[in-house]
């Protein structure tokens, strides 16, 4: 106070005596009356402060020494009596720990906690939660938050396990849920309601409070307890977790009361609007409720006071505290029939439109709405009531306001509703109000700054928004021009937020912006916005136009090459004896052409009959075939290359083992999936075709791993190859906007077709006509006749085509999906649209069709099923976006797919979940179904997660058979033939692994 030259200070009336006694030797003062009833204004006069301070300290020392002498001179009994009247911080071994309050529920304080205050909490919780050495407690609280002391010592004093998780995992709800309840089977969880809400209602119900959860006790405290309606909606059917409401304040560390929610209430189907009571005092704790005059309340409203003979702490500079001191909490409650119900904090009580309002009531009502995942309410600048909301789906603000009006009085309706991706929280797991205020302030700034001064300002503000949405605001580095939103930590929800922020910034809608955000760099996003905001200005140097010129230049350069003027050295007829083959690609897609005469010669010909791939001439033959078979160790094992120790099986299961057969270095990341072509005449000459980010397209011998040929294309390759009807050509898309047609036996360029943007889509061949169908980021679908070297038709799809098309022969439909959220059915012969369906969110997943249905995954987490005439039959919801494309079983009774929620799913064709298997990371790739003839012809499923793990599951049950860790991330999808699994990896290699049954060594 002296350093800042403090002149005036307001003191609460109840603190006046304490103020005077603490500072009488340091200063003189004048007293002024003020209008506020509870405050007194002091004008301070600092004189000889240094001398007075020294004198004051010496007086305190003298007083302390006198007290010590007095104690020593008094009798033993009087000494005990004296020590029992006060708790003295200076006594040896008095303190257990010291911490600061966070300030979220009042003025920050230093709290020094004696052993005698915290030990009763530990003792009582051990008994209350019936802790044994078999229990696993999660250290949910940081060490700066006093509940952590209870968590630590309840575990240690009981011989139980204490699980400590890195902060990097704590902030990711999906990972945290997996760590707590799948990997470590946590039984006791003490947390704030905000921390629990971050899991999301669906994950709470399916994992945290599921039927078979490991969680035995859930204790929620530190914030207002959720409403019973919300709590009951979080519980899975048959859940047996004991749920407690615990209440306390740091000033009487740590907890003061507890209440176990009766099973009868939790299991009741009746809607319950009553709040949850605070319950009963913990060991050694005294709870009192007093009115504004300080009188004890037996019935009605008042403020909670907490204490107890030994439940006292030292606040700030306190040296001694009378035993049994009661501390004001700032929390208001009501007592009904002897039961205490929480109303809200003192600072949660506001006056609005002339009426008193508890803003926590607004939060509870909003959270009870079915469409709301979680929410928070703030009283911004004491003038605006702002509701922040995380929605379960896209919400119209008008609709939410209408719903609130049904349940709240008019003076409680929020001024504004702000949609956010997730609630910000403090290190203590509570709602971060200051961060919410920043979000709201930012939203105001964006709305008011619609007019831009020029392109440079747009570029600067786009950078700011990019960092803000991706939580990179503290990063001083500039955002590189080539930065991709999804690779920088973005997701579908954040992309929508960025879209809204940009449109608020420029003051107008920007058509097609969402798919540009999801698929393009920040510079390309900027250029796209420029065309809307500054349409009349010169955009000569924008990247999009430069890119189109580049495509054109490449086309002129490459098409002027010699190969374009040469006839194919391979015959283009479809003679069965020369060109009979089977081609396997991701998702158990099997193309069998001209193989009728050779079917009896192929021991393990696949049968995953797929109407989009198998020619009508062979449909009857294909129905009797089997999927790629696991028949034990393949031949030619002498060709297996040496592999580093990091590429090892991570499961010592006897069921199945992985052994690296070979690996081939492509020079850069391999995100494309392999195409395996097996000639009917000589299957030992089978070939793997795959491209990589190094611009290389490679043909590798399936059995030996020897590179047959290698061709350098114009840019990186993420598109997977497709084989022509005659077997003489391979078709693959490239980032430079070209579709390359290469000779399958040599890699020689036969033809290049130019689109106007990158081609990440993989081609599909029509086995009846030989036409190729492929999509481009230029928003078009193309039908190509490679024999005549011409485009048969071109269709604008209304959105970027990232995924691969799929063909149905009965009915004769071609399906394309776009990042604009459209699923299109097209007539393959004419290129005319048959029907379209808007999914509302981007479609990265490729459609997959069978005899009756067409299925696809969406980034909103839904898996959708349609008839071939465009009628949606069902949808299945996962917790996160679906980028994985579906795969069907041989019988077409089951469909398999992965999700960003780290699960692999199996659904029936009626939309019912058969099983789900949790992996250790997101599942981006497409599963592959195949037979294991070593074990009674069982069906297996191969899948990959992005952390590099390969999973082999039993397809009927989802039971894990084996898992293998590759040394890099995996976005490629596996393909299985015989006992070999082929897949690309981001460590630059394509792998071929032998799958061996448990009885084989």
Tab-separated table of N, CA and C in Angstrom, residues 856-994:
chain	number	residue	atom	x	y	z
A	856	UNK	N	-22.400	-44.006	-46.709
A	856	UNK	CA	-21.311	-43.038	-46.688
A	856	UNK	C	-21.200	-42.425	-45.297
A	857	UNK	N	-19.988	-42.020	-44.915
A	857	UNK	CA	-19.755	-41.336	-43.641
A	857	UNK	C	-19.634	-39.838	-43.847
A	858	UNK	N	-19.938	-39.075	-42.806
A	858	UNK	CA	-19.950	-37.608	-42.901
A	858	UNK	C	-19.124	-37.015	-41.760
A	859	UNK	N	-18.603	-35.795	-41.944
A	859	UNK	CA	-17.768	-35.190	-40.912
A	859	UNK	C	-18.573	-34.773	-39.687
A	860	UNK	N	-19.898	-34.802	-39.764
A	860	UNK	CA	-20.679	-34.505	-38.559
A	860	UNK	C	-20.787	-35.718	-37.639
A	861	UNK	N	-20.085	-36.810	-38.004
A	861	UNK	CA	-20.070	-38.000	-37.161
A	861	UNK	C	-21.155	-39.006	-37.497
A	862	UNK	N	-21.999	-38.706	-38.483
A	862	UNK	CA	-23.082	-39.609	-38.850
A	862	UNK	C	-22.692	-40.508	-40.017
A	863	UNK	N	-23.122	-41.767	-39.933
A	863	UNK	CA	-22.951	-42.724	-41.024
A	863	UNK	C	-24.336	-42.925	-41.634
A	864	UNK	N	-24.459	-42.683	-42.936
A	864	UNK	CA	-25.763	-42.602	-43.588
A	864	UNK	C	-25.965	-43.745	-44.563
A	865	UNK	N	-27.228	-44.204	-44.680
A	865	UNK	CA	-27.567	-45.283	-45.604
A	865	UNK	C	-28.776	-44.864	-46.442
A	866	UNK	N	-28.666	-45.027	-47.761
A	866	UNK	CA	-29.718	-44.636	-48.692
A	866	UNK	C	-30.082	-45.806	-49.597
A	867	UNK	N	-31.294	-45.734	-50.139
A	867	UNK	CA	-31.633	-46.649	-51.228
A	867	UNK	C	-30.993	-46.111	-52.502
A	868	UNK	N	-31.021	-46.915	-53.555
A	868	UNK	CA	-30.447	-46.460	-54.822
A	868	UNK	C	-31.298	-45.368	-55.485
A	869	UNK	N	-32.422	-45.041	-54.855
A	869	UNK	CA	-33.281	-43.999	-55.412
A	869	UNK	C	-33.265	-42.733	-54.546
A	870	UNK	N	-32.303	-42.669	-53.599
A	870	UNK	CA	-32.070	-41.443	-52.862
A	870	UNK	C	-32.818	-41.306	-51.558
A	871	UNK	N	-33.546	-42.333	-51.129
A	871	UNK	CA	-34.276	-42.255	-49.868
A	871	UNK	C	-33.366	-42.666	-48.715
A	872	UNK	N	-33.234	-41.806	-47.705
A	872	UNK	CA	-32.399	-42.160	-46.548
A	872	UNK	C	-33.139	-43.181	-45.690
A	873	UNK	N	-32.481	-44.309	-45.426
A	873	UNK	CA	-33.089	-45.407	-44.667
A	873	UNK	C	-32.771	-45.283	-43.185
A	874	UNK	N	-31.506	-45.008	-42.877
A	874	UNK	CA	-31.108	-44.867	-41.477
A	874	UNK	C	-29.809	-44.084	-41.390
A	875	UNK	N	-29.511	-43.668	-40.169
A	875	UNK	CA	-28.208	-43.074	-39.895
A	875	UNK	C	-27.738	-43.554	-38.530
A	876	UNK	N	-26.425	-43.691	-38.406
A	876	UNK	CA	-25.809	-44.123	-37.153
A	876	UNK	C	-24.818	-43.047	-36.737
A	877	UNK	N	-24.866	-42.646	-35.469
A	877	UNK	CA	-24.036	-41.521	-35.005
A	877	UNK	C	-22.827	-41.997	-34.216
A	878	UNK	N	-21.659	-41.460	-34.552
A	878	UNK	CA	-20.442	-41.664	-33.766
A	878	UNK	C	-20.130	-40.349	-33.062
A	879	UNK	N	-19.047	-40.319	-32.325
A	879	UNK	CA	-18.726	-39.137	-31.526
A	879	UNK	C	-17.919	-38.089	-32.274
A	880	UNK	N	-17.332	-38.467	-33.402
A	880	UNK	CA	-16.410	-37.564	-34.103
A	880	UNK	C	-16.597	-37.710	-35.616
A	881	UNK	N	-15.946	-36.845	-36.402
A	881	UNK	CA	-16.083	-36.926	-37.868
A	881	UNK	C	-15.684	-38.295	-38.424
A	882	UNK	N	-16.333	-38.668	-39.528
A	882	UNK	CA	-16.004	-39.921	-40.232
A	882	UNK	C	-15.332	-39.563	-41.552
A	883	UNK	N	-14.062	-39.906	-41.677
A	883	UNK	CA	-13.332	-39.740	-42.930
A	883	UNK	C	-13.131	-41.108	-43.600
A	884	UNK	N	-13.223	-42.151	-42.804
A	884	UNK	CA	-13.041	-43.516	-43.288
A	884	UNK	C	-14.161	-43.888	-44.251
A	885	UNK	N	-13.805	-44.599	-45.314
A	885	UNK	CA	-14.825	-45.094	-46.245
A	885	UNK	C	-15.287	-46.474	-45.789
A	886	UNK	N	-16.542	-46.838	-46.087
A	886	UNK	CA	-17.069	-48.115	-45.603
A	886	UNK	C	-16.574	-49.320	-46.395
A	887	UNK	N	-16.714	-50.462	-45.764
A	887	UNK	CA	-16.354	-51.759	-46.354
A	887	UNK	C	-17.453	-52.737	-45.966
A	888	UNK	N	-17.926	-53.528	-46.903
A	888	UNK	CA	-18.990	-54.489	-46.591
A	888	UNK	C	-18.421	-55.888	-46.432
A	889	UNK	N	-19.162	-56.729	-45.715
A	889	UNK	CA	-18.795	-58.138	-45.594
A	889	UNK	C	-19.175	-58.858	-46.887
A	890	UNK	N	-18.693	-60.080	-47.052
A	890	UNK	CA	-18.965	-60.842	-48.270
A	890	UNK	C	-20.463	-61.073	-48.457
A	891	UNK	N	-21.181	-61.242	-47.346
A	891	UNK	CA	-22.622	-61.490	-47.409
A	891	UNK	C	-23.428	-60.210	-47.567
A	892	UNK	N	-22.752	-59.067	-47.438
A	892	UNK	CA	-23.381	-57.747	-47.456
A	892	UNK	C	-24.399	-57.577	-46.327
A	893	UNK	N	-24.238	-58.346	-45.260
A	893	UNK	CA	-25.106	-58.199	-44.092
A	893	UNK	C	-24.515	-57.229	-43.071
A	894	UNK	N	-23.209	-57.002	-43.150
A	894	UNK	CA	-22.545	-56.085	-42.223
A	894	UNK	C	-21.754	-55.048	-43.011
A	895	UNK	N	-21.583	-53.898	-42.382
A	895	UNK	CA	-20.769	-52.850	-42.987
A	895	UNK	C	-19.812	-52.313	-41.922
A	896	UNK	N	-18.558	-52.096	-42.292
A	896	UNK	CA	-17.506	-51.700	-41.362
A	896	UNK	C	-16.979	-50.309	-41.747
A	897	UNK	N	-16.628	-49.517	-40.751
A	897	UNK	CA	-16.045	-48.201	-41.007
A	897	UNK	C	-15.357	-47.710	-39.735
A	898	UNK	N	-14.491	-46.721	-39.877
A	898	UNK	CA	-13.788	-46.123	-38.742
A	898	UNK	C	-14.240	-44.701	-38.520
A	899	UNK	N	-13.857	-44.135	-37.379
A	899	UNK	CA	-14.239	-42.765	-37.042
A	899	UNK	C	-13.077	-42.076	-36.339
A	900	UNK	N	-13.128	-40.734	-36.332
A	900	UNK	CA	-12.123	-39.965	-35.600
A	900	UNK	C	-12.273	-40.122	-34.090
A	901	UNK	N	-13.341	-40.784	-33.623
A	901	UNK	CA	-13.482	-41.034	-32.181
A	901	UNK	C	-12.659	-42.237	-31.734
A	902	UNK	N	-11.815	-42.769	-32.649
A	902	UNK	CA	-10.857	-43.857	-32.376
A	902	UNK	C	-11.503	-45.242	-32.399
A	903	UNK	N	-12.755	-45.336	-32.819
A	903	UNK	CA	-13.416	-46.640	-32.861
A	903	UNK	C	-13.537	-47.163	-34.289
A	904	UNK	N	-13.531	-48.492	-34.400
A	904	UNK	CA	-13.925	-49.192	-35.621
A	904	UNK	C	-15.320	-49.749	-35.352
A	905	UNK	N	-16.253	-49.505	-36.270
A	905	UNK	CA	-17.643	-49.885	-36.064
A	905	UNK	C	-18.064	-50.986	-37.031
A	906	UNK	N	-18.968	-51.822	-36.551
A	906	UNK	CA	-19.635	-52.807	-37.405
A	906	UNK	C	-21.136	-52.634	-37.197
A	907	UNK	N	-21.851	-52.317	-38.272
A	907	UNK	CA	-23.301	-52.162	-38.210
A	907	UNK	C	-23.966	-53.166	-39.144
A	908	UNK	N	-25.164	-53.557	-38.786
A	908	UNK	CA	-25.951	-54.371	-39.703
A	908	UNK	C	-26.490	-53.473	-40.804
A	909	UNK	N	-27.003	-54.062	-41.858
A	909	UNK	CA	-27.549	-53.273	-42.949
A	909	UNK	C	-28.882	-52.627	-42.583
A	910	UNK	N	-29.328	-52.872	-41.343
A	910	UNK	CA	-30.516	-52.189	-40.841
A	910	UNK	C	-30.134	-51.006	-39.940
A	911	UNK	N	-28.825	-50.791	-39.803
A	911	UNK	CA	-28.360	-49.653	-39.019
A	911	UNK	C	-28.130	-49.945	-37.560
A	912	UNK	N	-28.165	-51.229	-37.158
A	912	UNK	CA	-27.967	-51.581	-35.756
A	912	UNK	C	-26.489	-51.859	-35.492
A	913	UNK	N	-25.975	-51.333	-34.395
A	913	UNK	CA	-24.577	-51.562	-34.026
A	913	UNK	C	-24.384	-53.022	-33.629
A	914	UNK	N	-23.467	-53.707	-34.303
A	914	UNK	CA	-23.140	-55.095	-33.963
A	914	UNK	C	-22.006	-55.135	-32.936
A	915	UNK	N	-21.001	-54.309	-33.161
A	915	UNK	CA	-19.903	-54.163	-32.207
A	915	UNK	C	-19.101	-52.915	-32.572
A	916	UNK	N	-18.316	-52.454	-31.627
A	916	UNK	CA	-17.343	-51.406	-31.923
A	916	UNK	C	-16.070	-51.716	-31.156
A	917	UNK	N	-14.947	-51.414	-31.778
A	917	UNK	CA	-13.641	-51.720	-31.187
A	917	UNK	C	-12.862	-50.419	-31.056
A	918	UNK	N	-12.323	-50.175	-29.853
A	918	UNK	CA	-11.580	-48.943	-29.621
A	918	UNK	C	-10.111	-49.123	-29.936
A	919	UNK	N	-9.598	-48.287	-30.829
A	919	UNK	CA	-8.179	-48.292	-31.153
A	919	UNK	C	-7.487	-47.227	-30.308
A	920	UNK	N	-6.255	-46.934	-30.640
A	920	UNK	CA	-5.486	-45.964	-29.850
A	920	UNK	C	-5.368	-44.607	-30.530
A	921	UNK	N	-6.041	-44.442	-31.675
A	921	UNK	CA	-5.974	-43.163	-32.381
A	921	UNK	C	-7.123	-43.093	-33.375
A	922	UNK	N	-7.195	-41.982	-34.100
A	922	UNK	CA	-8.246	-41.825	-35.096
A	922	UNK	C	-8.129	-42.884	-36.191
A	923	UNK	N	-9.269	-43.266	-36.744
A	923	UNK	CA	-9.276	-44.239	-37.838
A	923	UNK	C	-9.687	-43.501	-39.109
A	924	UNK	N	-8.714	-43.222	-39.938
A	924	UNK	CA	-8.928	-42.468	-41.175
A	924	UNK	C	-9.111	-43.421	-42.354
A	925	UNK	N	-8.407	-44.534	-42.313
A	925	UNK	CA	-8.382	-45.439	-43.461
A	925	UNK	C	-9.624	-46.320	-43.521
A	926	UNK	N	-9.718	-47.080	-44.590
A	926	UNK	CA	-10.863	-47.952	-44.842
A	926	UNK	C	-10.510	-49.383	-44.432
A	927	UNK	N	-11.390	-50.068	-43.691
A	927	UNK	CA	-11.111	-51.466	-43.314
A	927	UNK	C	-11.155	-52.396	-44.537
A	928	UNK	N	-10.672	-53.612	-44.324
A	928	UNK	CA	-10.638	-54.617	-45.399
A	928	UNK	C	-11.035	-55.962	-44.807
A	929	UNK	N	-12.097	-56.587	-45.337
A	929	UNK	CA	-12.582	-57.881	-44.844
A	929	UNK	C	-11.974	-59.016	-45.663
A	930	UNK	N	-11.567	-60.105	-44.988
A	930	UNK	CA	-10.960	-61.234	-45.689
A	930	UNK	C	-11.146	-62.513	-44.871
A	931	UNK	N	-10.893	-63.667	-45.532
A	931	UNK	CA	-11.066	-64.963	-44.888
A	931	UNK	C	-9.778	-65.467	-44.251
A	932	UNK	N	-9.916	-66.183	-43.147
A	932	UNK	CA	-8.793	-66.897	-42.543
A	932	UNK	C	-9.134	-68.382	-42.576
A	933	UNK	N	-8.671	-69.071	-43.603
A	933	UNK	CA	-9.013	-70.488	-43.759
A	933	UNK	C	-8.303	-71.377	-42.745
A	934	UNK	N	-7.302	-70.825	-42.034
A	934	UNK	CA	-6.619	-71.616	-41.005
A	934	UNK	C	-7.505	-71.859	-39.802
A	935	UNK	N	-8.555	-71.050	-39.642
A	935	UNK	CA	-9.403	-71.153	-38.451
A	935	UNK	C	-10.856	-71.294	-38.860
A	936	UNK	N	-11.155	-72.397	-39.490
A	936	UNK	CA	-12.540	-72.702	-39.804
A	936	UNK	C	-13.180	-71.689	-40.728
A	937	UNK	N	-12.390	-71.159	-41.633
A	937	UNK	CA	-12.937	-70.230	-42.616
A	937	UNK	C	-13.514	-68.963	-41.982
A	938	UNK	N	-12.963	-68.526	-40.837
A	938	UNK	CA	-13.490	-67.339	-40.160
A	938	UNK	C	-13.190	-66.082	-40.969
A	939	UNK	N	-14.063	-65.089	-40.811
A	939	UNK	CA	-13.875	-63.808	-41.479
A	939	UNK	C	-13.124	-62.861	-40.555
A	940	UNK	N	-12.120	-62.200	-41.106
A	940	UNK	CA	-11.329	-61.248	-40.332
A	940	UNK	C	-11.458	-59.860	-40.951
A	941	UNK	N	-11.053	-58.873	-40.182
A	941	UNK	CA	-11.091	-57.487	-40.638
A	941	UNK	C	-9.748	-56.837	-40.345
A	942	UNK	N	-9.149	-56.246	-41.363
A	942	UNK	CA	-7.902	-55.494	-41.180
A	942	UNK	C	-8.231	-54.000	-41.205
A	943	UNK	N	-7.632	-53.258	-40.284
A	943	UNK	CA	-7.863	-51.809	-40.218
A	943	UNK	C	-6.604	-51.138	-39.681
A	944	UNK	N	-6.503	-49.841	-39.893
A	944	UNK	CA	-5.329	-49.086	-39.437
A	944	UNK	C	-5.791	-47.816	-38.740
A	945	UNK	N	-5.084	-47.432	-37.669
A	945	UNK	CA	-5.319	-46.148	-37.011
A	945	UNK	C	-4.167	-45.212	-37.348
A	946	UNK	N	-4.401	-43.914	-37.223
A	946	UNK	CA	-3.421	-42.941	-37.716
A	946	UNK	C	-2.106	-42.962	-36.951
A	947	UNK	N	-2.081	-43.561	-35.750
A	947	UNK	CA	-0.821	-43.629	-35.004
A	947	UNK	C	0.095	-44.744	-35.488
A	948	UNK	N	-0.291	-45.404	-36.596
A	948	UNK	CA	0.576	-46.419	-37.192
A	948	UNK	C	0.278	-47.836	-36.777
A	949	UNK	N	-0.792	-48.067	-36.039
A	949	UNK	CA	-1.120	-49.434	-35.609
A	949	UNK	C	-2.033	-50.110	-36.633
A	950	UNK	N	-1.699	-51.383	-36.914
A	950	UNK	CA	-2.537	-52.238	-37.756
A	950	UNK	C	-3.296	-53.188	-36.844
A	951	UNK	N	-4.594	-53.300	-37.068
A	951	UNK	CA	-5.450	-54.110	-36.204
A	951	UNK	C	-6.097	-55.224	-37.022
A	952	UNK	N	-6.022	-56.444	-36.501
A	952	UNK	CA	-6.744	-57.566	-37.103
A	952	UNK	C	-7.831	-57.978	-36.118
A	953	UNK	N	-9.079	-57.919	-36.562
A	953	UNK	CA	-10.220	-58.238	-35.708
A	953	UNK	C	-11.016	-59.381	-36.300
A	954	UNK	N	-11.707	-60.119	-35.438
A	954	UNK	CA	-12.668	-61.111	-35.904
A	954	UNK	C	-13.905	-60.333	-36.327
A	955	UNK	N	-14.339	-60.497	-37.571
A	955	UNK	CA	-15.340	-59.579	-38.118
A	955	UNK	C	-16.723	-59.747	-37.504
A	956	UNK	N	-17.042	-60.918	-36.984
A	956	UNK	CA	-18.372	-61.128	-36.401
A	956	UNK	C	-18.497	-60.551	-34.997
A	957	UNK	N	-17.391	-60.595	-34.239
A	957	UNK	CA	-17.447	-60.180	-32.830
A	957	UNK	C	-16.662	-58.907	-32.532
A	958	UNK	N	-15.729	-58.559	-33.428
A	958	UNK	CA	-14.855	-57.425	-33.150
A	958	UNK	C	-13.720	-57.780	-32.214
A	959	UNK	N	-13.545	-59.064	-31.913
A	959	UNK	CA	-12.487	-59.492	-30.989
A	959	UNK	C	-11.119	-59.305	-31.629
A	960	UNK	N	-10.189	-58.748	-30.857
A	960	UNK	CA	-8.842	-58.481	-31.354
A	960	UNK	C	-8.075	-59.783	-31.571
A	961	UNK	N	-7.505	-59.936	-32.770
A	961	UNK	CA	-6.680	-61.098	-33.082
A	961	UNK	C	-5.191	-60.754	-33.016
A	962	UNK	N	-4.857	-59.555	-33.469
A	962	UNK	CA	-3.455	-59.132	-33.414
A	962	UNK	C	-3.362	-57.639	-33.692
A	963	UNK	N	-2.265	-57.048	-33.267
A	963	UNK	CA	-2.010	-55.633	-33.540
A	963	UNK	C	-0.526	-55.466	-33.808
A	964	UNK	N	-0.192	-54.567	-34.720
A	964	UNK	CA	1.195	-54.365	-35.130
A	964	UNK	C	1.462	-52.866	-35.251
A	965	UNK	N	2.628	-52.429	-34.782
A	965	UNK	CA	2.978	-51.006	-34.799
A	965	UNK	C	3.947	-50.703	-35.938
A	966	UNK	N	3.507	-49.892	-36.888
A	966	UNK	CA	4.410	-49.372	-37.911
A	966	UNK	C	5.112	-48.129	-37.366
A	967	UNK	N	6.284	-47.787	-37.901
A	967	UNK	CA	7.064	-46.678	-37.331
A	967	UNK	C	6.682	-45.298	-37.849
A	968	UNK	N	5.461	-45.114	-38.278
A	968	UNK	CA	5.021	-43.808	-38.755
A	968	UNK	C	3.509	-43.747	-38.771
A	969	UNK	N	2.973	-42.554	-39.018
A	969	UNK	CA	1.522	-42.424	-39.110
A	969	UNK	C	1.006	-43.146	-40.349
A	970	UNK	N	-0.276	-43.533	-40.292
A	970	UNK	CA	-0.872	-44.260	-41.407
A	970	UNK	C	-2.191	-43.608	-41.804
A	971	UNK	N	-2.271	-43.181	-43.073
A	971	UNK	CA	-3.524	-42.694	-43.663
A	971	UNK	C	-3.915	-43.570	-44.850
A	972	UNK	N	-3.024	-44.449	-45.246
A	972	UNK	CA	-3.278	-45.422	-46.300
A	972	UNK	C	-4.192	-46.520	-45.760
A	973	UNK	N	-4.907	-47.210	-46.658
A	973	UNK	CA	-5.793	-48.305	-46.258
A	973	UNK	C	-5.165	-49.645	-46.637
A	974	UNK	N	-5.381	-50.681	-45.814
A	974	UNK	CA	-4.759	-51.982	-46.094
A	974	UNK	C	-5.487	-52.750	-47.198
A	975	UNK	N	-4.733	-53.590	-47.883
A	975	UNK	CA	-5.282	-54.554	-48.843
A	975	UNK	C	-4.676	-55.911	-48.502
A	976	UNK	N	-5.499	-56.957	-48.485
A	976	UNK	CA	-5.023	-58.303	-48.114
A	976	UNK	C	-5.234	-59.258	-49.275
A	977	UNK	N	-4.169	-60.020	-49.586
A	977	UNK	CA	-4.267	-61.108	-50.561
A	977	UNK	C	-3.514	-62.300	-50.000
A	978	UNK	N	-4.137	-63.465	-50.019
A	978	UNK	CA	-3.572	-64.651	-49.380
A	978	UNK	C	-3.210	-64.291	-47.938
A	979	UNK	N	-1.958	-64.470	-47.561
A	979	UNK	CA	-1.581	-64.150	-46.180
A	979	UNK	C	-0.795	-62.851	-46.098
A	980	UNK	N	-0.927	-62.015	-47.124
A	980	UNK	CA	-0.120	-60.792	-47.175
A	980	UNK	C	-0.999	-59.553	-47.044
A	981	UNK	N	-0.561	-58.635	-46.175
A	981	UNK	CA	-1.241	-57.347	-46.012
A	981	UNK	C	-0.307	-56.270	-46.545
A	982	UNK	N	-0.838	-55.430	-47.431
A	982	UNK	CA	-0.039	-54.371	-48.048
A	982	UNK	C	-0.623	-53.024	-47.627
A	983	UNK	N	0.271	-52.086	-47.252
A	983	UNK	CA	-0.203	-50.782	-46.786
A	983	UNK	C	0.925	-49.757	-46.888
A	984	UNK	N	0.561	-48.493	-47.074
A	984	UNK	CA	1.536	-47.410	-47.102
A	984	UNK	C	1.678	-46.763	-45.735
A	985	UNK	N	2.824	-46.112	-45.500
A	985	UNK	CA	3.098	-45.489	-44.201
A	985	UNK	C	3.755	-44.134	-44.430
A	986	UNK	N	3.567	-43.230	-43.467
A	986	UNK	CA	4.145	-41.896	-43.610
A	986	UNK	C	5.635	-41.845	-43.279
A	987	UNK	N	6.249	-42.994	-43.036
A	987	UNK	CA	7.706	-43.014	-42.879
A	987	UNK	C	8.379	-43.228	-44.237
A	988	UNK	N	7.611	-43.056	-45.327
A	988	UNK	CA	8.082	-43.116	-46.721
A	988	UNK	C	8.059	-44.516	-47.327
A	989	UNK	N	7.640	-45.525	-46.566
A	989	UNK	CA	7.701	-46.898	-47.057
A	989	UNK	C	6.312	-47.464	-47.345
A	990	UNK	N	6.271	-48.372	-48.317
A	990	UNK	CA	5.105	-49.231	-48.487
A	990	UNK	C	5.506	-50.594	-47.938
A	991	UNK	N	4.634	-51.211	-47.144
A	991	UNK	CA	4.943	-52.459	-46.445
A	991	UNK	C	4.116	-53.618	-46.981
A	992	UNK	N	4.736	-54.775	-46.997
A	992	UNK	CA	4.025	-56.029	-47.204
A	992	UNK	C	4.330	-56.905	-45.993
A	993	UNK	N	3.281	-57.280	-45.247
A	993	UNK	CA	3.463	-58.074	-44.033
A	993	UNK	C	2.784	-59.425	-44.179
A	994	UNK	N	3.470	-60.469	-43.756
A	994	UNK	CA	2.863	-61.793	-43.705
A	994	UNK	C	2.025	-61.910	-42.441
